PDB file of C-alpha atoms and ligand atoms in Angstrom:
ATOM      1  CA  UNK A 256     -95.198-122.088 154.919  1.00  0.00           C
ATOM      2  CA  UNK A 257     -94.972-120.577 158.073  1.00  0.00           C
ATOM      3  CA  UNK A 258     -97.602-118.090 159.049  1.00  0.00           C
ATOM      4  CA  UNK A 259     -96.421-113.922 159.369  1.00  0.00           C
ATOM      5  CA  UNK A 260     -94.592-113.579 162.438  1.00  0.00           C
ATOM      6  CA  UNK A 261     -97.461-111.039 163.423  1.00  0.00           C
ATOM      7  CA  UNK A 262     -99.997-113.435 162.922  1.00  0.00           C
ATOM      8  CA  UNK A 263     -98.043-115.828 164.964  1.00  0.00           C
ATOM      9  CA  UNK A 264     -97.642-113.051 167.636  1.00  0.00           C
ATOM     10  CA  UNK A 265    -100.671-110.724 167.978  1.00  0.00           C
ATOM     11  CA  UNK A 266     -99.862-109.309 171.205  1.00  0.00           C
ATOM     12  CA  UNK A 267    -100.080-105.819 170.324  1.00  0.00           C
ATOM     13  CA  UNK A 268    -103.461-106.986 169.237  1.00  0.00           C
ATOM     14  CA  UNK A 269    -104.583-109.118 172.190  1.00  0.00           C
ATOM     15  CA  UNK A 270    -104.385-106.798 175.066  1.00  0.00           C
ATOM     16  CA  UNK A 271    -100.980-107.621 176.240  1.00  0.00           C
ATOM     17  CA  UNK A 272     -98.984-104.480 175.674  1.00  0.00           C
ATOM     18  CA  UNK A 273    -101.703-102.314 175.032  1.00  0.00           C
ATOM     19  CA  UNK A 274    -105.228-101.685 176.828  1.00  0.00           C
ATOM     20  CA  UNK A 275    -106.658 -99.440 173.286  1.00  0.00           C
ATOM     21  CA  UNK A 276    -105.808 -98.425 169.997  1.00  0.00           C
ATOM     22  CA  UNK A 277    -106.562 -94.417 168.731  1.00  0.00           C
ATOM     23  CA  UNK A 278    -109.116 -94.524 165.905  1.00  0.00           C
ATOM     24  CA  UNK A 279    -111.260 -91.548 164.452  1.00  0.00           C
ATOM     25  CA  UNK A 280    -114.818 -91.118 163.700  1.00  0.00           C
ATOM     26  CA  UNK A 281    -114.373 -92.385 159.655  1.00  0.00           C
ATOM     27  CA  UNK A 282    -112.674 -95.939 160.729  1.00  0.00           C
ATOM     28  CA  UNK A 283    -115.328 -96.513 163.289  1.00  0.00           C
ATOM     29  CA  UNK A 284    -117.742 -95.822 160.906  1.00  0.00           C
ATOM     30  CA  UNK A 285    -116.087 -98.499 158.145  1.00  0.00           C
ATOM     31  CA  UNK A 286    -115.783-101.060 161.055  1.00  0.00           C
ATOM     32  CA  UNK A 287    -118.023-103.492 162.083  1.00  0.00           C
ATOM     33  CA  UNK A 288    -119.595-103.075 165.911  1.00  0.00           C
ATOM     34  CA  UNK A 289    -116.293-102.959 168.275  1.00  0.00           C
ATOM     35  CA  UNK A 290    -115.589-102.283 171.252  1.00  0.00           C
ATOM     36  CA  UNK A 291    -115.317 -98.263 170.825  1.00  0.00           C
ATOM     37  CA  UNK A 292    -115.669 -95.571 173.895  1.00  0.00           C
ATOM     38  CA  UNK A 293    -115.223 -92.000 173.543  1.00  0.00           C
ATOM     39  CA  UNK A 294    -112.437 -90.555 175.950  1.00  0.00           C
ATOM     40  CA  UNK A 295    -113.461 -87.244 178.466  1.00  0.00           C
ATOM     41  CA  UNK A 296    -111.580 -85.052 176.215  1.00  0.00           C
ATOM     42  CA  UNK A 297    -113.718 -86.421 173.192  1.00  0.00           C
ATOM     43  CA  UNK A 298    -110.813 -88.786 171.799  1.00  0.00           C
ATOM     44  CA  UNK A 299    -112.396 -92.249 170.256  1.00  0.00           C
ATOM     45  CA  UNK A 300    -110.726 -95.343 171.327  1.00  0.00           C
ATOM     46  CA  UNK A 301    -110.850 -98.805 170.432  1.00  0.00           C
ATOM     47  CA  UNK A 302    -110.832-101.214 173.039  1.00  0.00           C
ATOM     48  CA  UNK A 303    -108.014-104.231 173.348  1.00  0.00           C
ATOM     49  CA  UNK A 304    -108.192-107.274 173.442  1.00  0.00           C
ATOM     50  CA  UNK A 305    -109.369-106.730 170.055  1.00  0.00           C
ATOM     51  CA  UNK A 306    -112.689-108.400 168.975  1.00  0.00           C
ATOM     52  CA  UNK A 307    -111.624-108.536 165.587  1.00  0.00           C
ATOM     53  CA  UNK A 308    -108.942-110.627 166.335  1.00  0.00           C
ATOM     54  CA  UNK A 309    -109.569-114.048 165.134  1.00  0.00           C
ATOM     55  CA  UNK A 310    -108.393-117.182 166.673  1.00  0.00           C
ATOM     56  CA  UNK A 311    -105.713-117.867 164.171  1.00  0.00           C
ATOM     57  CA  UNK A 312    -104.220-114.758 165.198  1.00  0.00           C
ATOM     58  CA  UNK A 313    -104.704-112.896 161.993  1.00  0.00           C
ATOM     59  CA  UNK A 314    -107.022-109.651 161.716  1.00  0.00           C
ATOM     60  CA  UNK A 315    -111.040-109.947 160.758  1.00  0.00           C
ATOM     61  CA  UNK A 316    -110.867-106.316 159.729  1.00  0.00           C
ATOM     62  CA  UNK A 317    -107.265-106.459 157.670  1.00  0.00           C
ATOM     63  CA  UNK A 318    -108.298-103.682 154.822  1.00  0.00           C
ATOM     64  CA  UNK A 319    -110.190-102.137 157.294  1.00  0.00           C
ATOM     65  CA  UNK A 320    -108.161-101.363 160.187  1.00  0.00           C
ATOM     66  CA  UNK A 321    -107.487 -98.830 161.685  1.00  0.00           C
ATOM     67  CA  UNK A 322    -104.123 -96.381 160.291  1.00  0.00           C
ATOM     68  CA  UNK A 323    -102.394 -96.892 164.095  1.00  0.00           C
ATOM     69  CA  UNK A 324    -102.650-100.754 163.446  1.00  0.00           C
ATOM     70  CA  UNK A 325    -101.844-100.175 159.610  1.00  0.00           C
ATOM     71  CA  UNK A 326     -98.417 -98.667 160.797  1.00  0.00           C
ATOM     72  CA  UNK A 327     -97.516-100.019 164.166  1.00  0.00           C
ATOM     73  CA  UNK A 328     -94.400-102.002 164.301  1.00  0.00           C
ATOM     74  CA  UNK A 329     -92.924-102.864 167.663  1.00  0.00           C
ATOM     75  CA  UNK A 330     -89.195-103.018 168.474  1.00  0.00           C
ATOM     76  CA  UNK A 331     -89.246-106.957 167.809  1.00  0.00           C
ATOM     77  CA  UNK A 332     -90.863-106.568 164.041  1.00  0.00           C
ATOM     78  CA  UNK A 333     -88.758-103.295 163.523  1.00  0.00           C
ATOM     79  CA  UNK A 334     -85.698-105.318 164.127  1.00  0.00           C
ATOM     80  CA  UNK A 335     -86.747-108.258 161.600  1.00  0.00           C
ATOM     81  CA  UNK A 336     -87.280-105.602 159.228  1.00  0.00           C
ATOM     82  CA  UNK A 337     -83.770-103.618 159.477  1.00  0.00           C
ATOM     83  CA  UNK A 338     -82.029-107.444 159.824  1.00  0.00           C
ATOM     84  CA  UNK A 339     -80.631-107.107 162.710  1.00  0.00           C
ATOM     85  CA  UNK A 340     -82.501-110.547 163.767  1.00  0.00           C
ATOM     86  CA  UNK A 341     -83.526-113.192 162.384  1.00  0.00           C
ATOM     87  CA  UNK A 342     -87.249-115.021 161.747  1.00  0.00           C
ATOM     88  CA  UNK A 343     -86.606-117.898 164.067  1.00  0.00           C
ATOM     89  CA  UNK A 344     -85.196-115.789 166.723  1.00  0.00           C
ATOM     90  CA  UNK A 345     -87.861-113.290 166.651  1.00  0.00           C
ATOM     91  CA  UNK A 346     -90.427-116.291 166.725  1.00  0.00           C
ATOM     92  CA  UNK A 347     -88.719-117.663 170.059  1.00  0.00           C
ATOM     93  CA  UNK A 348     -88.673-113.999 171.309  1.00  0.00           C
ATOM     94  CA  UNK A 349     -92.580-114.397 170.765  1.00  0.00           C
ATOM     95  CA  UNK A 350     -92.761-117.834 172.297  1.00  0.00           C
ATOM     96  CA  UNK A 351     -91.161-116.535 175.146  1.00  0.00           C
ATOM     97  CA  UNK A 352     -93.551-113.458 175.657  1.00  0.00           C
ATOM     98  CA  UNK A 353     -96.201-115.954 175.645  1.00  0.00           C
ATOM     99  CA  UNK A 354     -94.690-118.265 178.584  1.00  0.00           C
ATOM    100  CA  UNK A 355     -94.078-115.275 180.417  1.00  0.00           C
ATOM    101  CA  UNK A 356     -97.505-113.793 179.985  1.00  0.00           C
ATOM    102  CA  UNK A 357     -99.054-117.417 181.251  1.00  0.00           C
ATOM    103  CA  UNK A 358     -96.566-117.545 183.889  1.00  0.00           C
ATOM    104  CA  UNK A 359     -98.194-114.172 185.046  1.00  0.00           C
ATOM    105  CA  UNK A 360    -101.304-114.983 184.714  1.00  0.00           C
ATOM    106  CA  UNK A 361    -101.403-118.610 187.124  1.00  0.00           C
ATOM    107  CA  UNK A 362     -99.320-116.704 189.992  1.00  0.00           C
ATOM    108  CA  UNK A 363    -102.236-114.688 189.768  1.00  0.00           C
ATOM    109  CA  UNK A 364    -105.043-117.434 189.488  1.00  0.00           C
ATOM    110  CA  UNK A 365    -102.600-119.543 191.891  1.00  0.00           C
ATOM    111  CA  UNK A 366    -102.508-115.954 194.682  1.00  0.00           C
ATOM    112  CA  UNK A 367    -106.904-115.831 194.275  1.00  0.00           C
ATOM    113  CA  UNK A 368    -107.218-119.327 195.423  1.00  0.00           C
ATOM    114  CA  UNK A 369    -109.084-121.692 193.647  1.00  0.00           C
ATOM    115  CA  UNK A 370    -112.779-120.309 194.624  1.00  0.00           C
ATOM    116  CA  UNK A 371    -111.919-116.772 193.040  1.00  0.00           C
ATOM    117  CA  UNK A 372    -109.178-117.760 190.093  1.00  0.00           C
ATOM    118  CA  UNK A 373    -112.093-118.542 187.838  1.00  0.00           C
ATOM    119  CA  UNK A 374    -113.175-114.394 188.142  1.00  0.00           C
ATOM    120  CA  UNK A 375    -109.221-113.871 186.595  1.00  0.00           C
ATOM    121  CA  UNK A 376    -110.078-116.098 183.422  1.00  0.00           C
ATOM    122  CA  UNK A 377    -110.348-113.971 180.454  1.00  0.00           C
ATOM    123  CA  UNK A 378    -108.389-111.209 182.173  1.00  0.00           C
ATOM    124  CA  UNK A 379    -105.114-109.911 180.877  1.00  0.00           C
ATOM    125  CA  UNK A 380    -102.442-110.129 183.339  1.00  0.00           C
ATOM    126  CA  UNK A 381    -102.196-106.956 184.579  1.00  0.00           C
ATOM    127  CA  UNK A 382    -106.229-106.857 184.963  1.00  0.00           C
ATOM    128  CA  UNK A 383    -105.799-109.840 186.762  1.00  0.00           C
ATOM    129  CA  UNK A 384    -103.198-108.665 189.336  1.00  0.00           C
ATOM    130  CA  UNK A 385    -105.274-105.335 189.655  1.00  0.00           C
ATOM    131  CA  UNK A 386    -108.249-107.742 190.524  1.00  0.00           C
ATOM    132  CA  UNK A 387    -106.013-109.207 193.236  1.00  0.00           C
ATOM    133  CA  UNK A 388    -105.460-105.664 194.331  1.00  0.00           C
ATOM    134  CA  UNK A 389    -109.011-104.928 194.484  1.00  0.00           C
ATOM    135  CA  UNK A 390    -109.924-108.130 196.749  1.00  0.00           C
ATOM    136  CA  UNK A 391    -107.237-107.107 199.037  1.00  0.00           C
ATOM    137  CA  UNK A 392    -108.417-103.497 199.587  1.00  0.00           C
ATOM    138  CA  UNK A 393    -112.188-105.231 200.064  1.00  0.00           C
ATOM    139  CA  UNK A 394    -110.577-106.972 202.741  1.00  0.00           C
ATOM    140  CA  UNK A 395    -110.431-110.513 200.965  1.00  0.00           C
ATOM    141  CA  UNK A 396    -107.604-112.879 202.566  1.00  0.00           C
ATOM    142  CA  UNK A 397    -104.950-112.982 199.776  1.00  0.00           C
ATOM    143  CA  UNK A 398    -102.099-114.791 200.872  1.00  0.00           C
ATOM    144  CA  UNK A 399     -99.130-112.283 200.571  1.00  0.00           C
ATOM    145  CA  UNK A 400     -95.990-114.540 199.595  1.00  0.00           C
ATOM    146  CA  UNK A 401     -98.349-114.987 196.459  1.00  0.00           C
ATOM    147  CA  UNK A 402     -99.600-112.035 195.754  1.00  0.00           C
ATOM    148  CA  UNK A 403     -95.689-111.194 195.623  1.00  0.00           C
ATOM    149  CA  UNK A 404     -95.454-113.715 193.250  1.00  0.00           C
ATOM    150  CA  UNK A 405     -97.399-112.794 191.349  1.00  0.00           C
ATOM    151  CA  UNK A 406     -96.135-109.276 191.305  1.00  0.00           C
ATOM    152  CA  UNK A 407     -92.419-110.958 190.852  1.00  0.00           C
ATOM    153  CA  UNK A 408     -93.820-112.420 187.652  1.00  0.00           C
ATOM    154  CA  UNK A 409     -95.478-109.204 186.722  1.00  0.00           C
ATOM    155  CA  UNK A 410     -92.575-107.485 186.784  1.00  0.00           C
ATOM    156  CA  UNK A 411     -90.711-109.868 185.091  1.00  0.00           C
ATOM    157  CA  UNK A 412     -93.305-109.453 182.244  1.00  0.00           C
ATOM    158  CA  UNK A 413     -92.472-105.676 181.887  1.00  0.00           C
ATOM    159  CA  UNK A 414     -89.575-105.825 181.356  1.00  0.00           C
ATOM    160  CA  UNK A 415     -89.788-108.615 178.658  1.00  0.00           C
ATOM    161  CA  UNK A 416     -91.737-106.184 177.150  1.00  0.00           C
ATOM    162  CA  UNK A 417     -90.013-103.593 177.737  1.00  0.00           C
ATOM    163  CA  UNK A 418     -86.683-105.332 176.502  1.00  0.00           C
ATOM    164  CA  UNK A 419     -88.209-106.771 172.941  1.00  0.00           C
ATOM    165  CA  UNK A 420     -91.655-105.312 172.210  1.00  0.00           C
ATOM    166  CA  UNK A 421     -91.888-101.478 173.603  1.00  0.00           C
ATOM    167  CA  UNK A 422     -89.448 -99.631 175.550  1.00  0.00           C
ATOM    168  CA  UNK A 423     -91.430 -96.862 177.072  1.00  0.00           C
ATOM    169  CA  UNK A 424     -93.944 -99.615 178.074  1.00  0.00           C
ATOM    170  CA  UNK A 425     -97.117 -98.217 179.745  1.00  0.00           C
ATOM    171  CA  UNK A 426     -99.492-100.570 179.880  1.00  0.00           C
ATOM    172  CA  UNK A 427    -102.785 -97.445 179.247  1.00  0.00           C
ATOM    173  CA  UNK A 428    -100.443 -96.327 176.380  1.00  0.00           C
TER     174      UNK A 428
HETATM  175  S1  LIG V 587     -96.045-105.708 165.752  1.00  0.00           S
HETATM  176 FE1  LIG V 587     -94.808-106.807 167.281  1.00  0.00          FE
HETATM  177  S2  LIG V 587     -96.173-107.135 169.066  1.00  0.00           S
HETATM  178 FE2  LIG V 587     -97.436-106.648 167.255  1.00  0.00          FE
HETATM  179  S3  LIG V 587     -97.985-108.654 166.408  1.00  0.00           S
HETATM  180 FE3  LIG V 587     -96.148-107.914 165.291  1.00  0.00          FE
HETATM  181  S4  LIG V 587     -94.431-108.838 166.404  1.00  0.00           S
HETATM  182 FE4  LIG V 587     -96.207-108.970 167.766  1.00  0.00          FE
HETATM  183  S1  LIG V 588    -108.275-104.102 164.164  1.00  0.00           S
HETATM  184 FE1  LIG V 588    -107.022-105.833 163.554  1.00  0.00          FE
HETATM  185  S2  LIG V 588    -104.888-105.080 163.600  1.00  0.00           S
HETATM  186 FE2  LIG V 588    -106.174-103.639 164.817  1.00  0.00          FE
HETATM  187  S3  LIG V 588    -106.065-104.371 166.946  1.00  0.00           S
HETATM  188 FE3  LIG V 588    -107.845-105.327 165.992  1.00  0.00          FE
HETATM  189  S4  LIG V 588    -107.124-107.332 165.235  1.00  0.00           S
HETATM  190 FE4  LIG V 588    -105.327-106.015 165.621  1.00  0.00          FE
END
């Protein structure tokens, strides 16, 4: 049997649309050690990629989660639900998100050059092209037609997202 389209998915989980997850004082306290930081204005925050997120893709912490995960449903899964598209299509919606998060991710390793690319591994993509940023500023030789490569492929990331997942995408959201 195939596995839950979330499970297959697990972006909103892995860092890819979203950088942290609201949670209050009583779910921290029923979770294991995660990556939590208290906001200036007092606001607790789970960060994402999620630690609790195994390698299967499904959830260490299911009965445990947090209420925002409990009830999150992004454009994609709110379509499935309602009917207005079906499983396979929403599972080469998520195969797609996946290419184009890769695709991302090498311009970026590709832009660094080989010596630095290995400081992007483990980064998201947008992490990584604000890492490319960074060297730039610091005066590091990043060769431009790249880095706008990478920033094409960026782009064309958004608006994936923005077309199937989350339409007021904001990454910090
Ligand atoms: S809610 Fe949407 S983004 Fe999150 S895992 Fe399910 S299909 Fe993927
Ligand atoms: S707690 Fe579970 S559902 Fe929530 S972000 Fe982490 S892996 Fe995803």
């Amino acid at each position: 049997m195939a596995v839950p389209l979330c499970v297959e998915c697990s972006m909103c989980c892995n860092g890819s649309i979203f950088s942290r997850v609201p949670v209050s004082a009583e779910e921290q306290a029923r979770l294991p050690k995660g990556r939590f930081f208290t906001k200036a204005d007092g606001a607790l925050r789970m960060r994402l990629g999620c630690n609790f997120l195994g390698e299967d893709g499904s959830c260490a912490v299911y009965d445990k989660r947090p209420k925002t995960c409990a009830t999150y449903a992004c454009r994609l899964l709110r379509r499935v639900n309602e009917g207005k598209i079906d499983d396979g299509s929403a599972r080469n919606i998520v195969s797609s998100f996946k290419s184009y998060v890769a695709k991302a991710k090498e311009a970026c390793a590709r832009a660094a050059g080989e010596d630095r690319a290995k400081a992007l591994e483990g980064k998201d993509a947008d992490a990584a092209y604000a890492q490319l940023r960074v060297w730039r500023d610091e005066g590091v030789k990043i060769d431009p037609i790249k880095q706008d490569e990478a920033r094409f492929h960026l782009h064309v990331l958004h608006e994936f997202i923005r077309l199937h997942f989350k339409s007021s995408y904001r990454k910090s959201g």
